[in-house]
Amino acid sequence: MINAKCSCGAVSLSLPGPTRLVAACHCIDCQRRTGAPFGVGAFYPVETVTISGTPKEYVRAAASGGEVRFYFCSDCGSTVYWKADNLPDMIGVAVGAIADPDFPAPVRSVFEQSKHAWVEIGGAGVAHFEQGSARTSSG
């Protein structure tokens, strides 16, 4: 088991371990949400994740269609996880909330049409998409 948590620890997730389903999202909304040039999410089946604490929810329209519900700590403001209408059986977990430098790298890079020119998501087997990827888009 591994844990993901907000900056202050009030909201946390218990995860079954690393996942192979990791995506970097370069959509403008993920850039604004993270304050960084892209967000990185690890995706887990809903039934494998245990949530502790009382997160606040923010809902927005997703660039990939439908809505995305973001869950963040009302004390420190850290986004810990999200659920997207186009991935109803999955939870996206902010890789930064896992805080493990050995966590698996992204295997997908989505919404690259708004990727910063100086950002490179590389490595063997990384799939690149100008827009979303139906299986793993987080934005």
XYZ file of N, CA and C in Angstrom:
417
model
N 0.832 -1.188 0.000
C 0.000 0.000 0.000
C 0.875 1.249 0.000
N 0.407 2.267 -0.677
C 1.067 3.564 -0.633
C 0.017 4.611 -0.289
N 0.468 5.790 0.109
C -0.447 6.846 0.504
C -0.236 8.089 -0.339
N -1.324 8.804 -0.544
C -1.299 10.137 -1.145
C -1.970 11.043 -0.136
N -1.464 12.268 0.001
C -2.102 13.171 0.947
C -1.857 14.617 0.549
N -2.690 15.482 1.116
C -2.541 16.916 0.905
C -1.342 17.420 1.706
N -1.019 18.691 1.558
C 0.143 19.265 2.251
C 0.053 19.157 3.765
N -1.141 19.335 4.332
C -1.275 19.301 5.795
C -1.664 17.927 6.332
N -2.021 16.992 5.450
C -2.356 15.637 5.869
C -3.804 15.404 6.250
N -4.655 16.416 6.121
C -6.059 16.259 6.507
C -6.855 15.387 5.540
N -6.436 15.330 4.278
C -7.087 14.489 3.274
C -6.037 13.508 2.767
N -6.359 12.223 2.815
C -5.391 11.234 2.351
C -6.100 10.080 1.643
N -5.336 9.389 0.828
C -5.823 8.215 0.115
C -4.887 7.058 0.407
N -5.444 5.884 0.533
C -4.669 4.665 0.613
C -4.816 3.976 -0.743
N -3.669 3.698 -1.387
C -3.652 3.148 -2.743
C -3.021 1.761 -2.712
N -3.411 0.885 -3.640
C -2.898 -0.483 -3.610
C -1.417 -0.602 -3.975
N -0.829 0.414 -4.526
C 0.568 0.385 -4.954
C 0.718 1.220 -6.201
N 1.883 1.199 -6.828
C 2.051 1.956 -8.069
C 1.105 1.431 -9.145
N 0.777 2.281 -10.094
C -0.058 1.898 -11.212
C 0.712 2.140 -12.495
N 0.354 1.415 -13.527
C 0.974 1.639 -14.840
C 0.237 2.715 -15.613
N -0.901 3.165 -15.112
C -1.734 4.134 -15.816
C -1.463 5.536 -15.271
N -0.415 6.176 -15.791
C 0.006 7.504 -15.352
C 0.002 8.417 -16.570
N -0.609 9.594 -16.440
C -0.722 10.519 -17.572
C -0.319 11.931 -17.176
N 0.391 12.584 -18.085
C 0.687 14.011 -17.962
C -0.353 14.741 -18.798
N -0.990 15.757 -18.218
C -2.007 16.526 -18.931
C -1.561 17.974 -19.047
N -1.545 18.470 -20.283
C -1.079 19.826 -20.570
C -2.231 20.791 -20.851
N -3.478 20.402 -20.569
C -4.604 21.298 -20.849
C -4.470 22.564 -19.989
N -5.037 23.629 -20.472
C -4.953 24.915 -19.768
C -5.544 24.801 -18.362
N -6.628 24.057 -18.215
C -7.244 23.918 -16.896
C -6.314 23.203 -15.913
N -5.594 22.176 -16.343
C -4.645 21.509 -15.434
C -3.467 22.428 -15.124
N -3.058 23.242 -16.089
C -1.999 24.212 -15.811
C -2.446 25.177 -14.717
N -3.663 25.657 -14.826
C -4.161 26.590 -13.806
C -4.389 25.898 -12.463
N -4.875 24.665 -12.492
C -5.133 23.919 -11.246
C -3.852 23.666 -10.477
N -2.787 23.305 -11.194
C -1.543 22.944 -10.517
C -0.605 24.125 -10.299
N -0.778 25.191 -11.083
C 0.188 26.280 -11.036
C 1.492 25.895 -11.708
N 1.465 24.860 -12.501
C 2.638 24.333 -13.193
C 2.289 24.155 -14.679
N 3.267 23.869 -15.534
C 2.972 23.738 -16.960
C 2.171 22.494 -17.340
N 2.001 21.556 -16.407
C 1.172 20.377 -16.664
C 0.863 19.691 -15.334
N -0.139 18.844 -15.353
C -0.465 18.027 -14.186
C -0.151 16.577 -14.498
N 0.121 15.782 -13.476
C 0.380 14.356 -13.670
C -0.543 13.591 -12.737
N -1.284 12.653 -13.320
C -2.221 11.855 -12.548
C -1.957 10.371 -12.685
N -2.109 9.658 -11.581
C -2.042 8.198 -11.554
C -3.480 7.708 -11.403
N -3.894 6.793 -12.242
C -5.287 6.370 -12.269
C -5.463 4.976 -11.669
N -6.467 4.889 -10.772
C -6.752 3.661 -10.040
C -8.233 3.324 -10.154
N -8.579 2.037 -10.175
C -9.997 1.667 -10.085
C -10.573 2.177 -8.752
N -11.760 2.752 -8.801
C -12.405 3.356 -7.639
C -12.424 2.400 -6.445
N -12.721 1.139 -6.693
C -12.877 0.195 -5.584
C -11.559 -0.141 -4.876
N -10.430 0.273 -5.421
C -9.136 -0.035 -4.800
C -8.599 1.100 -3.930
N -9.337 2.218 -3.870
C -8.859 3.417 -3.173
C -9.695 3.662 -1.918
N -9.013 3.938 -0.804
C -9.686 4.315 0.436
C -9.387 5.781 0.714
N -10.451 6.569 0.922
C -10.325 8.012 1.130
C -10.556 8.325 2.606
N -9.661 9.138 3.176
C -9.801 9.595 4.561
C -9.832 11.113 4.585
N -10.596 11.667 5.503
C -10.733 13.112 5.598
C -11.972 13.590 4.867
N -12.177 14.892 4.876
C -13.352 15.488 4.240
C -12.913 16.527 3.225
N -12.695 16.095 1.978
C -12.250 17.056 0.973
C -13.398 17.945 0.502
N -13.043 19.081 -0.035
C -13.999 19.969 -0.689
C -13.987 19.615 -2.169
N -15.134 19.771 -2.830
C -15.265 19.416 -4.238
C -15.380 20.659 -5.104
N -14.693 20.636 -6.250
C -14.823 21.671 -7.262
C -15.131 20.963 -8.576
N -16.209 21.374 -9.266
C -16.621 20.737 -10.514
C -16.418 21.721 -11.658
N -15.829 21.219 -12.752
C -15.659 22.048 -13.944
C -15.884 21.199 -15.184
N -16.164 21.888 -16.289
C -16.279 21.209 -17.574
C -14.888 20.742 -17.980
N -14.808 19.553 -18.530
C -13.530 18.991 -18.964
C -13.298 19.278 -20.440
N -12.055 19.505 -20.804
C -11.703 19.716 -22.211
C -12.036 18.481 -23.036
N -12.061 17.319 -22.398
C -12.357 16.067 -23.089
C -13.854 15.776 -23.152
N -14.687 16.659 -22.606
C -16.133 16.461 -22.578
C -16.579 16.031 -21.190
N -17.830 16.296 -20.852
C -18.336 15.941 -19.527
C -17.811 16.874 -18.456
N -17.801 16.378 -17.230
C -17.328 17.168 -16.094
C -16.232 16.411 -15.353
N -15.421 17.181 -14.649
C -14.404 16.614 -13.765
C -14.667 17.173 -12.380
N -14.632 16.301 -11.375
C -14.814 16.700 -9.980
C -13.465 16.582 -9.279
N -12.955 17.721 -8.828
C -11.675 17.758 -8.135
C -11.920 17.793 -6.642
N -11.114 17.066 -5.890
C -11.243 16.992 -4.445
C -9.956 17.510 -3.825
N -10.109 18.529 -2.993
C -8.958 19.190 -2.405
C -9.210 19.457 -0.935
N -8.133 19.735 -0.219
C -8.216 20.016 1.203
C -8.702 21.446 1.418
N -9.714 21.608 2.248
C -10.227 22.955 2.521
C -9.306 23.734 3.461
N -8.351 23.057 4.098
C -7.394 23.751 4.966
C -6.183 24.255 4.182
N -5.491 23.362 3.476
C -4.254 23.762 2.783
C -4.446 24.013 1.291
N -5.558 23.575 0.706
C -5.860 23.836 -0.699
C -5.289 22.845 -1.693
N -4.558 21.844 -1.243
C -3.944 20.875 -2.156
C -4.995 19.996 -2.823
N -4.928 19.887 -4.167
C -5.754 18.919 -4.879
C -5.122 17.555 -4.696
N -5.918 16.595 -4.255
C -5.394 15.262 -3.998
C -5.867 14.276 -5.062
N -7.141 14.381 -5.491
C -7.654 13.432 -6.477
C -8.807 14.038 -7.248
N -9.238 13.331 -8.304
C -10.357 13.780 -9.125
C -11.060 12.589 -9.753
N -12.281 12.851 -10.183
C -13.092 11.869 -10.899
C -13.648 12.557 -12.140
N -13.534 11.883 -13.274
C -13.998 12.434 -14.542
C -15.173 11.629 -15.075
N -16.153 12.320 -15.663
C -17.311 11.637 -16.230
C -16.905 10.606 -17.280
N -15.823 10.907 -18.043
C -15.439 9.974 -19.105
C -14.639 8.772 -18.582
N -14.342 8.755 -17.296
C -13.668 7.617 -16.652
C -14.397 7.273 -15.348
N -15.654 6.856 -15.418
C -16.471 6.717 -14.209
C -15.977 5.686 -13.202
N -15.196 4.714 -13.636
C -14.729 3.669 -12.726
C -13.322 3.917 -12.192
N -12.774 5.122 -12.483
C -11.391 5.419 -12.101
C -11.305 6.681 -11.235
N -10.265 6.735 -10.420
C -9.918 7.935 -9.660
C -8.531 8.363 -10.127
N -8.407 9.633 -10.493
C -7.100 10.196 -10.814
C -6.500 10.758 -9.541
N -5.274 10.390 -9.253
C -4.592 10.845 -8.041
C -3.408 11.702 -8.452
N -3.293 12.887 -7.857
C -2.171 13.763 -8.160
C -0.874 13.073 -7.746
N 0.019 12.861 -8.703
C 1.271 12.165 -8.401
C 2.084 12.942 -7.372
N 1.988 14.263 -7.375
C 2.679 15.054 -6.360
C 2.177 14.761 -4.957
N 0.913 14.374 -4.816
C 0.359 14.029 -3.504
C 0.900 12.686 -3.016
N 1.377 11.862 -3.931
C 1.993 10.585 -3.561
C 3.414 10.834 -3.060
N 4.082 11.829 -3.635
C 5.400 12.288 -3.178
C 6.429 11.166 -3.080
N 6.505 10.348 -4.130
C 7.487 9.266 -4.194
C 8.328 9.470 -5.446
N 9.600 9.835 -5.313
C 10.422 10.086 -6.496
C 10.631 8.847 -7.365
N 10.321 7.654 -6.849
C 10.452 6.428 -7.626
C 9.141 5.998 -8.278
N 8.087 6.841 -8.144
C 6.790 6.502 -8.736
C 6.945 6.411 -10.258
N 6.202 5.527 -10.916
C 6.326 5.371 -12.371
C 6.061 6.675 -13.136
N 6.801 6.843 -14.219
C 6.670 8.013 -15.098
C 5.399 7.905 -15.942
N 4.944 9.032 -16.503
C 3.772 8.986 -17.379
C 3.985 8.073 -18.584
N 2.902 7.389 -18.965
C 2.897 6.579 -20.181
C 2.072 7.251 -21.273
N 1.378 8.337 -20.902
C 0.599 9.133 -21.853
C 0.819 10.599 -21.564
N 0.850 11.372 -22.633
C 0.950 12.826 -22.531
C -0.197 13.379 -23.372
N -1.164 14.023 -22.706
C -2.396 14.434 -23.382
C -2.541 15.957 -23.430
N -3.348 16.411 -24.364
C -3.602 17.837 -24.609
C -2.296 18.587 -24.914
N -1.487 17.943 -25.755
C -0.205 18.545 -26.108
C -0.344 19.783 -26.989
N -1.544 20.057 -27.508
C -1.711 21.288 -28.287
C -1.476 22.520 -27.421
N -1.585 22.397 -26.093
C -1.306 23.520 -25.189
C -0.079 23.266 -24.305
N 0.764 22.325 -24.734
C 1.997 22.010 -24.004
C 3.003 23.134 -24.196
N 3.701 23.496 -23.130
C 4.775 24.483 -23.235
C 5.878 23.902 -24.114
N 6.413 24.714 -25.016
C 7.391 24.231 -25.994
C 8.630 23.615 -25.349
N 8.989 24.066 -24.162
C 10.201 23.581 -23.507
C 9.993 22.317 -22.672
N 8.737 21.846 -22.576
C 8.440 20.633 -21.815
C 8.582 19.423 -22.729
N 9.280 18.407 -22.240
C 9.409 17.153 -22.971
C 9.029 16.001 -22.047
N 8.035 15.231 -22.461
C 7.658 14.013 -21.748
C 8.160 12.887 -22.642
N 9.234 12.248 -22.223
C 9.858 11.248 -23.080
C 9.931 9.899 -22.426
N 10.649 9.040 -23.073
C 10.827 7.684 -22.585
C 10.191 6.687 -23.529
N 10.665 5.480 -23.447
C 10.135 4.414 -24.292
C 8.676 4.147 -23.959
N 7.876 4.064 -24.954
C 6.490 3.682 -24.760
C 5.529 4.787 -24.363
N 5.969 6.058 -24.352
C 5.051 7.147 -24.005
C 4.202 7.482 -25.231
N 2.887 7.466 -25.065
C 1.962 7.830 -26.135
C 1.655 9.321 -26.032
N 1.677 10.016 -27.167
C 1.461 11.462 -27.202
C 0.167 11.767 -27.959
N -0.641 12.684 -27.382
C -1.926 13.045 -27.977
C -2.068 14.555 -28.013
N -2.428 15.107 -29.166
C -2.658 16.550 -29.282
C -3.844 16.966 -28.425
N -4.854 16.093 -28.365
C -5.996 16.346 -27.502
C -6.014 15.262 -26.438
N -7.184 14.893 -25.972
C -7.259 13.900 -24.900
C -7.125 12.495 -25.395
N -6.963 11.600 -24.490
C -6.946 10.159 -24.746
C -8.131 9.607 -23.969
N -9.038 8.932 -24.618
C -10.278 8.483 -23.982
C -10.047 7.687 -22.705
N -8.950 6.979 -22.599
C -8.732 6.139 -21.421
C -8.121 6.880 -20.252
N -7.280 7.929 -20.505
C -6.545 8.480 -19.376
C -6.510 9.994 -19.294
N -7.305 10.705 -20.070
C -7.183 12.155 -19.988
C -7.661 12.649 -18.636
N -6.900 13.544 -18.081
C -7.258 14.076 -16.765
C -7.840 15.462 -16.890
N -7.810 16.048 -18.018
C -8.258 17.420 -18.198
C -9.466 17.582 -18.946
